[in-house]
């Protein structure tokens, strides 16, 4: 598991390095263009405006390709029988509630956006997965080709020509980073998922369940009310595949939703120590749940300190507006630190998040867990 963790960190640093390189190349393009315009009869103000326009163009290029990438998942998903579930850019998410499209706030560290869809029915244990997973990369490449064609017909001395080159460069690199199988920190990329699904029939079945569970959650249905067959825990050997391991995570989440806390803690402890392929974000959220269970149970300081590693605290800081993290920090302040002021601040933050969080069923569980902790505090 340590080797897998080091590999994931190396790949994450590689991706970060590539994006830094993109910024450097785009910077060189902007400098060369600015030097060309400086030779012309232009004022300092005009050159400054040109430089700011190019910087804005760099930001717009990244933003557009993020939007287009997620749109690619949507387009190719619809073409292969999927149904719309949710579409997110940054922290803005659009989803259907009671047949109407609504906007909510949701942020997942390590992702610029996400398009989730309800899958078509399985036939002979299979359903289309490649185009849905790689649709974003395909869209990035198609748009890059369009902007390269525009560049060929645009004079090299215009801002538009530099913007076109930025769109081409960022689009191609985004397609490669997302299309070549990589584990980028807490999240597997599209290419990794497509590869894992094609390689393992169990992974394909697990991916179908994952999308169905997400569809139900989007519709406000809680995991405790979903079909029990979706939450069967695979063998340790099968859960070495990250997609299959998600079923183990879902099973633990369902135990939490059913308030079967001993079963949940036992399963999470097993999943965290048996070399499963659980991705980082799920692993860290399970540690949050185990912290919570320790706090409302034996509340041993040494056990809590062991869980609150630097890596875990960094994750919780990055996900500081995620309900599970806020709930855990609230209960830690309430029962662990016994810091009333800090607990009050986290309780207020929890209430603010509750009003805009997109998944009503998940939020209902979080509210129940908060109330259970408050009863424990009152009993002390």
Short mmCIF file of C-alpha atoms in Angstrom, two decimals:
data_model
loop_
_atom_site.label_atom_id
_atom_site.label_comp_id
_atom_site.label_asym_id
_atom_site.label_seq_id
_atom_site.Cartn_x
_atom_site.Cartn_y
_atom_site.Cartn_z
CA UNK A 1 0.00 0.00 0.00
CA UNK A 2 2.95 2.33 0.69
CA UNK A 3 4.28 1.78 -2.83
CA UNK A 4 0.84 2.59 -4.26
CA UNK A 5 0.70 5.74 -2.13
CA UNK A 6 4.15 6.86 -3.30
CA UNK A 7 3.16 6.17 -6.90
CA UNK A 8 0.02 8.28 -6.50
CA UNK A 9 2.02 11.14 -4.97
CA UNK A 10 4.58 10.95 -7.79
CA UNK A 11 1.83 11.10 -10.41
CA UNK A 12 0.22 14.05 -8.61
CA UNK A 13 3.52 15.96 -8.62
CA UNK A 14 3.96 15.11 -12.30
CA UNK A 15 0.56 16.62 -13.15
CA UNK A 16 1.32 19.73 -11.11
CA UNK A 17 4.66 20.06 -12.91
CA UNK A 18 2.98 19.77 -16.29
CA UNK A 19 0.52 22.55 -15.44
CA UNK A 20 3.39 24.74 -14.25
CA UNK A 21 5.10 24.04 -17.57
CA UNK A 22 1.92 25.01 -19.43
CA UNK A 23 1.85 28.30 -17.53
CA UNK A 24 5.50 28.91 -18.39
CA UNK A 25 4.97 28.22 -22.10
CA UNK A 26 1.89 30.46 -22.18
CA UNK A 27 3.91 33.11 -20.38
CA UNK A 28 6.60 32.93 -23.05
CA UNK A 29 3.95 33.31 -25.75
CA UNK A 30 2.60 36.41 -24.00
CA UNK A 31 6.07 37.93 -23.56
CA UNK A 32 6.99 37.38 -27.20
CA UNK A 33 3.72 38.93 -28.34
CA UNK A 34 4.19 41.91 -26.01
CA UNK A 35 7.73 42.45 -27.35
CA UNK A 36 6.40 42.36 -30.90
CA UNK A 37 3.78 45.00 -30.13
CA UNK A 38 6.35 47.10 -28.25
CA UNK A 39 8.23 47.57 -31.53
CA UNK A 40 5.10 49.12 -32.99
CA UNK A 41 3.85 52.59 -32.20
CA UNK A 42 1.78 51.70 -29.16
CA UNK A 43 1.54 53.50 -25.82
CA UNK A 44 2.49 52.00 -22.46
CA UNK A 45 -1.19 51.93 -21.51
CA UNK A 46 -2.07 49.95 -24.66
CA UNK A 47 0.71 47.42 -23.97
CA UNK A 48 -0.45 47.05 -20.37
CA UNK A 49 -4.03 46.46 -21.52
CA UNK A 50 -2.75 43.87 -24.01
CA UNK A 51 -0.81 42.04 -21.28
CA UNK A 52 -3.82 41.99 -18.96
CA UNK A 53 -6.02 40.76 -21.82
CA UNK A 54 -3.61 37.88 -22.45
CA UNK A 55 -3.56 36.97 -18.74
CA UNK A 56 -7.35 36.96 -18.76
CA UNK A 57 -7.21 34.81 -21.89
CA UNK A 58 -5.05 32.26 -20.05
CA UNK A 59 -7.60 32.04 -17.24
CA UNK A 60 -10.48 31.82 -19.73
CA UNK A 61 -8.67 29.01 -21.59
CA UNK A 62 -8.38 26.89 -18.44
CA UNK A 63 -11.98 27.64 -17.47
CA UNK A 64 -13.39 26.88 -20.92
CA UNK A 65 -11.56 23.57 -21.19
CA UNK A 66 -12.82 22.56 -17.74
CA UNK A 67 -16.40 23.31 -18.83
CA UNK A 68 -15.89 21.60 -22.20
CA UNK A 69 -14.35 18.54 -20.55
CA UNK A 70 -17.40 18.01 -18.35
CA UNK A 71 -19.69 18.79 -21.31
CA UNK A 72 -17.89 16.01 -23.18
CA UNK A 73 -18.87 13.52 -20.49
CA UNK A 74 -22.45 14.77 -20.76
CA UNK A 75 -22.63 14.62 -24.57
CA UNK A 76 -21.02 11.21 -24.96
CA UNK A 77 -22.94 9.87 -21.97
CA UNK A 78 -26.25 10.90 -23.53
CA UNK A 79 -25.14 9.38 -26.83
CA UNK A 80 -24.54 6.01 -25.16
CA UNK A 81 -27.76 5.77 -23.14
CA UNK A 82 -26.95 7.59 -19.90
CA UNK A 83 -29.35 10.05 -18.24
CA UNK A 84 -28.49 13.41 -16.70
CA UNK A 85 -27.86 13.39 -12.97
CA UNK A 86 -25.65 16.36 -12.06
CA UNK A 87 -23.19 18.77 -13.65
CA UNK A 88 -20.61 20.70 -11.61
CA UNK A 89 -18.05 23.37 -12.47
CA UNK A 90 -15.93 24.45 -9.52
CA UNK A 91 -18.33 24.62 -6.57
CA UNK A 92 -21.46 25.33 -8.64
CA UNK A 93 -23.57 22.23 -9.25
CA UNK A 94 -26.71 21.83 -11.35
CA UNK A 95 -29.00 18.87 -10.68
CA UNK A 96 -32.62 17.87 -10.96
CA UNK A 97 -34.93 18.16 -7.96
CA UNK A 98 -38.54 17.10 -8.47
CA UNK A 99 -38.08 17.34 -12.23
CA UNK A 100 -36.64 20.87 -12.10
CA UNK A 101 -33.06 21.97 -12.73
CA UNK A 102 -31.65 23.70 -9.64
CA UNK A 103 -28.27 25.13 -8.67
CA UNK A 104 -26.49 24.15 -5.46
CA UNK A 105 -23.02 24.53 -3.93
CA UNK A 106 -20.69 21.54 -3.73
CA UNK A 107 -16.89 21.36 -3.70
CA UNK A 108 -14.67 18.30 -4.02
CA UNK A 109 -10.96 18.92 -3.48
CA UNK A 110 -8.78 17.85 -6.39
CA UNK A 111 -11.45 18.33 -9.06
CA UNK A 112 -12.33 21.33 -11.22
CA UNK A 113 -15.69 19.88 -12.17
CA UNK A 114 -17.68 16.69 -12.49
CA UNK A 115 -20.48 15.33 -14.63
CA UNK A 116 -22.37 12.41 -13.11
CA UNK A 117 -25.05 10.50 -14.97
CA UNK A 118 -27.46 7.63 -14.37
CA UNK A 119 -26.29 4.56 -16.30
CA UNK A 120 -28.25 2.49 -18.81
CA UNK A 121 -29.31 -1.02 -17.78
CA UNK A 122 -26.64 -3.71 -17.81
CA UNK A 123 -26.83 -6.41 -20.48
CA UNK A 124 -24.88 -9.63 -19.94
CA UNK A 125 -22.93 -7.92 -17.17
CA UNK A 126 -21.85 -5.01 -19.37
CA UNK A 127 -22.84 -1.47 -20.29
CA UNK A 128 -21.03 1.27 -22.28
CA UNK A 129 -18.27 2.88 -20.20
CA UNK A 130 -15.41 3.99 -22.46
CA UNK A 131 -17.04 6.92 -24.27
CA UNK A 132 -18.63 8.23 -21.07
CA UNK A 133 -15.30 8.18 -19.21
CA UNK A 134 -13.19 9.50 -22.09
CA UNK A 135 -15.81 11.90 -23.50
CA UNK A 136 -14.19 14.84 -21.74
CA UNK A 137 -10.77 14.11 -23.27
CA UNK A 138 -12.33 13.71 -26.72
CA UNK A 139 -14.09 17.06 -26.35
CA UNK A 140 -10.84 18.78 -25.29
CA UNK A 141 -9.08 17.42 -28.39
CA UNK A 142 -11.93 18.36 -30.75
CA UNK A 143 -12.02 21.93 -29.45
CA UNK A 144 -8.22 22.15 -29.65
CA UNK A 145 -8.40 21.11 -33.31
CA UNK A 146 -10.99 23.83 -33.99
CA UNK A 147 -8.85 26.52 -32.39
CA UNK A 148 -5.75 25.32 -34.24
CA UNK A 149 -7.68 25.69 -37.51
CA UNK A 150 -8.68 29.22 -36.48
CA UNK A 151 -5.06 30.01 -35.60
CA UNK A 152 -3.92 29.07 -39.12
CA UNK A 153 -6.16 31.78 -40.58
CA UNK A 154 -5.48 34.51 -37.98
CA UNK A 155 -2.54 36.95 -38.30
CA UNK A 156 0.24 36.16 -35.79
CA UNK A 157 0.27 39.76 -34.55
CA UNK A 158 -3.19 39.64 -32.92
CA UNK A 159 -4.27 38.75 -29.40
CA UNK A 160 -6.63 36.18 -30.92
CA UNK A 161 -3.70 34.21 -32.36
CA UNK A 162 -2.09 33.88 -28.90
CA UNK A 163 -5.43 32.94 -27.34
CA UNK A 164 -5.92 30.23 -29.98
CA UNK A 165 -2.49 28.75 -29.20
CA UNK A 166 -3.35 28.77 -25.50
CA UNK A 167 -6.59 26.92 -26.19
CA UNK A 168 -4.73 24.34 -28.29
CA UNK A 169 -1.97 23.80 -25.73
CA UNK A 170 -4.21 23.62 -22.68
CA UNK A 171 -6.75 21.41 -24.45
CA UNK A 172 -4.20 18.85 -25.65
CA UNK A 173 -2.43 18.67 -22.29
CA UNK A 174 -5.76 18.40 -20.41
CA UNK A 175 -6.78 15.52 -22.68
CA UNK A 176 -3.49 13.73 -22.04
CA UNK A 177 -3.53 14.28 -18.28
CA UNK A 178 -7.09 13.00 -18.00
CA UNK A 179 -6.80 10.31 -20.68
CA UNK A 180 -3.53 8.63 -19.67
CA UNK A 181 -4.30 6.38 -16.65
CA UNK A 182 -3.13 8.20 -13.51
CA UNK A 183 -3.99 8.30 -9.82
CA UNK A 184 -3.93 12.01 -8.99
CA UNK A 185 -3.91 12.33 -5.22
CA UNK A 186 -7.38 11.52 -3.88
CA UNK A 187 -9.01 10.98 -7.28
CA UNK A 188 -8.50 8.50 -10.14
CA UNK A 189 -8.56 10.17 -13.53
CA UNK A 190 -10.82 9.27 -16.46
CA UNK A 191 -8.25 7.14 -18.22
CA UNK A 192 -7.56 5.16 -15.06
CA UNK A 193 -11.26 4.48 -14.57
CA UNK A 194 -11.78 3.45 -18.21
CA UNK A 195 -8.77 1.12 -18.00
CA UNK A 196 -9.88 -0.43 -14.70
CA UNK A 197 -13.42 -1.02 -15.99
CA UNK A 198 -12.26 -2.73 -19.16
CA UNK A 199 -9.83 -4.91 -17.28
CA UNK A 200 -12.16 -6.23 -14.57
CA UNK A 201 -15.84 -7.28 -14.94
CA UNK A 202 -16.26 -6.81 -11.19
CA UNK A 203 -15.08 -3.21 -11.60
CA UNK A 204 -17.66 -2.63 -14.33
CA UNK A 205 -20.45 -3.94 -12.10
CA UNK A 206 -19.16 -1.79 -9.21
CA UNK A 207 -19.11 1.29 -11.45
CA UNK A 208 -22.73 0.66 -12.43
CA UNK A 209 -23.70 0.42 -8.75
CA UNK A 210 -21.74 3.58 -7.98
CA UNK A 211 -23.65 5.54 -10.63
CA UNK A 212 -26.99 4.07 -9.50
CA UNK A 213 -26.28 4.99 -5.88
CA UNK A 214 -25.37 8.51 -6.96
CA UNK A 215 -28.61 8.73 -8.97
CA UNK A 216 -30.63 7.75 -5.91
CA UNK A 217 -28.72 10.14 -3.63
CA UNK A 218 -29.37 12.96 -6.12
CA UNK A 219 -33.07 12.10 -5.91
CA UNK A 220 -32.96 12.47 -2.11
CA UNK A 221 -33.02 8.73 -1.32
CA UNK A 222 -30.81 7.60 1.55
CA UNK A 223 -28.50 4.58 1.32
CA UNK A 224 -30.43 2.78 4.06
CA UNK A 225 -33.49 2.80 1.76
CA UNK A 226 -31.69 1.51 -1.35
CA UNK A 227 -31.53 -2.17 -2.45
CA UNK A 228 -29.39 -4.16 -0.02
CA UNK A 229 -27.79 -6.08 -2.92
CA UNK A 230 -25.94 -2.91 -3.96
CA UNK A 231 -24.00 -2.90 -0.69
CA UNK A 232 -22.43 -6.35 -0.64
CA UNK A 233 -18.82 -6.14 0.54
CA UNK A 234 -16.45 -7.71 -2.04
CA UNK A 235 -13.51 -9.89 -1.04
CA UNK A 236 -10.22 -8.25 -0.05
CA UNK A 237 -8.63 -9.54 -3.25
CA UNK A 238 -11.30 -7.95 -5.45
CA UNK A 239 -11.13 -4.67 -3.55
CA UNK A 240 -7.54 -4.14 -4.65
CA UNK A 241 -9.28 -2.59 -7.66
CA UNK A 242 -10.20 0.99 -6.73
CA UNK A 243 -13.59 0.84 -8.44
CA UNK A 244 -14.59 -2.39 -6.66
CA UNK A 245 -13.33 -0.98 -3.37
CA UNK A 246 -15.99 1.73 -3.63
CA UNK A 247 -18.61 -0.92 -2.82
CA UNK A 248 -16.91 -1.50 0.51
CA UNK A 249 -17.03 2.25 1.16
CA UNK A 250 -20.73 2.35 0.28
CA UNK A 251 -21.41 -0.57 2.63
CA UNK A 252 -19.72 1.30 5.49
CA UNK A 253 -21.70 4.44 4.64
CA UNK A 254 -24.92 2.43 4.74
CA UNK A 255 -24.07 1.09 8.20
CA UNK A 256 -23.59 4.71 9.32
CA UNK A 257 -26.96 5.64 7.80
CA UNK A 258 -28.60 2.72 9.62
CA UNK A 259 -26.90 3.82 12.87
CA UNK A 260 -25.17 0.43 13.02
CA UNK A 261 -22.08 2.09 14.38
CA UNK A 262 -20.19 -1.01 15.60
CA UNK A 263 -20.57 -2.70 12.21
CA UNK A 264 -19.53 0.51 10.45
CA UNK A 265 -16.42 0.98 12.58
CA UNK A 266 -15.40 -2.66 12.22
CA UNK A 267 -15.75 -2.55 8.43
CA UNK A 268 -13.95 0.79 8.08
CA UNK A 269 -11.06 -0.43 10.25
CA UNK A 270 -10.78 -3.48 8.00
CA UNK A 271 -10.90 -1.45 4.78
CA UNK A 272 -8.27 0.99 6.01
CA UNK A 273 -5.75 -1.67 7.06
CA UNK A 274 -6.03 -4.44 4.45
CA UNK A 275 -4.42 -2.83 1.43
CA UNK A 276 -7.62 -2.12 -0.49
CA UNK A 277 -7.62 0.17 -3.51
CA UNK A 278 -9.82 2.81 -1.87
CA UNK A 279 -9.07 6.24 -3.34
CA UNK A 280 -7.72 8.93 -1.03
CA UNK A 281 -10.89 11.00 -0.67
CA UNK A 282 -12.93 7.98 0.48
CA UNK A 283 -10.14 6.84 2.80
CA UNK A 284 -9.91 10.24 4.48
CA UNK A 285 -13.68 10.56 4.86
CA UNK A 286 -13.78 7.12 6.52
CA UNK A 287 -11.18 8.33 8.99
CA UNK A 288 -13.49 11.26 9.74
CA UNK A 289 -16.31 8.81 10.45
CA UNK A 290 -14.06 6.72 12.68
CA UNK A 291 -13.06 9.87 14.59
CA UNK A 292 -16.74 10.65 15.10
CA UNK A 293 -17.48 7.14 16.38
CA UNK A 294 -14.54 7.30 18.77
CA UNK A 295 -15.73 10.68 20.08
CA UNK A 296 -19.29 9.51 20.84
CA UNK A 297 -17.91 6.25 22.25
CA UNK A 298 -14.76 5.73 24.30
CA UNK A 299 -13.39 9.19 23.39
CA UNK A 300 -9.74 8.17 23.89
CA UNK A 301 -7.37 11.06 23.25
CA UNK A 302 -4.51 8.81 22.13
CA UNK A 303 -6.71 7.11 19.52
CA UNK A 304 -7.94 10.47 18.20
CA UNK A 305 -4.38 11.83 18.00
CA UNK A 306 -3.34 8.76 16.03
CA UNK A 307 -6.10 9.45 13.49
CA UNK A 308 -5.45 13.19 13.24
CA UNK A 309 -2.24 12.89 11.22
CA UNK A 310 -0.83 15.79 9.23
CA UNK A 311 -2.08 14.16 6.03
CA UNK A 312 -5.59 13.80 7.46
CA UNK A 313 -5.67 17.36 8.78
CA UNK A 314 -4.46 18.69 5.43
CA UNK A 315 -7.31 16.84 3.76
CA UNK A 316 -9.84 18.19 6.24
CA UNK A 317 -8.54 21.71 5.67
CA UNK A 318 -8.93 21.28 1.89
CA UNK A 319 -12.46 19.91 2.43
CA UNK A 320 -13.37 22.35 5.20
CA UNK A 321 -16.87 22.98 3.81
CA UNK A 322 -17.76 19.31 3.29
CA UNK A 323 -20.54 18.24 5.70
CA UNK A 324 -18.77 15.11 6.99
CA UNK A 325 -15.64 17.12 7.77
CA UNK A 326 -17.57 19.98 9.43
CA UNK A 327 -19.62 17.51 11.47
CA UNK A 328 -16.44 15.73 12.61
CA UNK A 329 -14.69 18.97 13.57
CA UNK A 330 -17.78 20.13 15.43
CA UNK A 331 -18.00 16.93 17.45
CA UNK A 332 -14.23 17.00 18.05
CA UNK A 333 -14.51 20.54 19.46
CA UNK A 334 -17.63 19.59 21.45
CA UNK A 335 -16.55 16.26 22.94
CA UNK A 336 -12.81 16.07 22.35
CA UNK A 337 -11.56 19.57 23.11
CA UNK A 338 -14.65 20.66 25.06
CA UNK A 339 -14.18 24.07 23.49
CA UNK A 340 -17.61 25.72 23.48
CA UNK A 341 -16.61 28.69 21.31
CA UNK A 342 -15.00 26.52 18.64
CA UNK A 343 -17.91 24.10 18.71
CA UNK A 344 -20.36 26.98 18.27
CA UNK A 345 -18.45 28.24 15.22
CA UNK A 346 -18.50 24.81 13.58
CA UNK A 347 -22.20 24.38 14.42
CA UNK A 348 -22.97 27.68 12.69
CA UNK A 349 -20.92 26.65 9.65
CA UNK A 350 -22.79 23.33 9.54
CA UNK A 351 -26.12 25.16 9.44
CA UNK A 352 -24.97 27.41 6.60
CA UNK A 353 -23.81 24.43 4.53
CA UNK A 354 -27.02 22.55 5.23
CA UNK A 355 -29.03 25.22 3.40
CA UNK A 356 -27.16 24.88 0.08
CA UNK A 357 -25.85 21.29 0.07
CA UNK A 358 -27.24 19.40 -2.95
CA UNK A 359 -27.88 15.98 -1.38
CA UNK A 360 -30.81 16.14 1.05
CA UNK A 361 -30.53 12.50 2.15
CA UNK A 362 -26.86 12.80 3.07
CA UNK A 363 -27.56 16.02 4.92
CA UNK A 364 -30.36 14.36 6.89
CA UNK A 365 -27.89 11.72 8.10
CA UNK A 366 -25.33 14.36 9.04
CA UNK A 367 -28.00 16.19 11.04
CA UNK A 368 -28.87 12.97 12.89
CA UNK A 369 -25.19 12.34 13.70
CA UNK A 370 -24.82 15.87 15.04
CA UNK A 371 -27.88 15.44 17.26
CA UNK A 372 -26.57 12.11 18.60
CA UNK A 373 -23.27 13.79 19.55
CA UNK A 374 -25.12 16.63 21.24
CA UNK A 375 -27.10 14.12 23.33
CA UNK A 376 -23.80 12.51 24.37
CA UNK A 377 -22.48 15.95 25.37
CA UNK A 378 -25.61 16.68 27.41
CA UNK A 379 -25.25 13.35 29.20
CA UNK A 380 -21.65 13.99 30.25
#
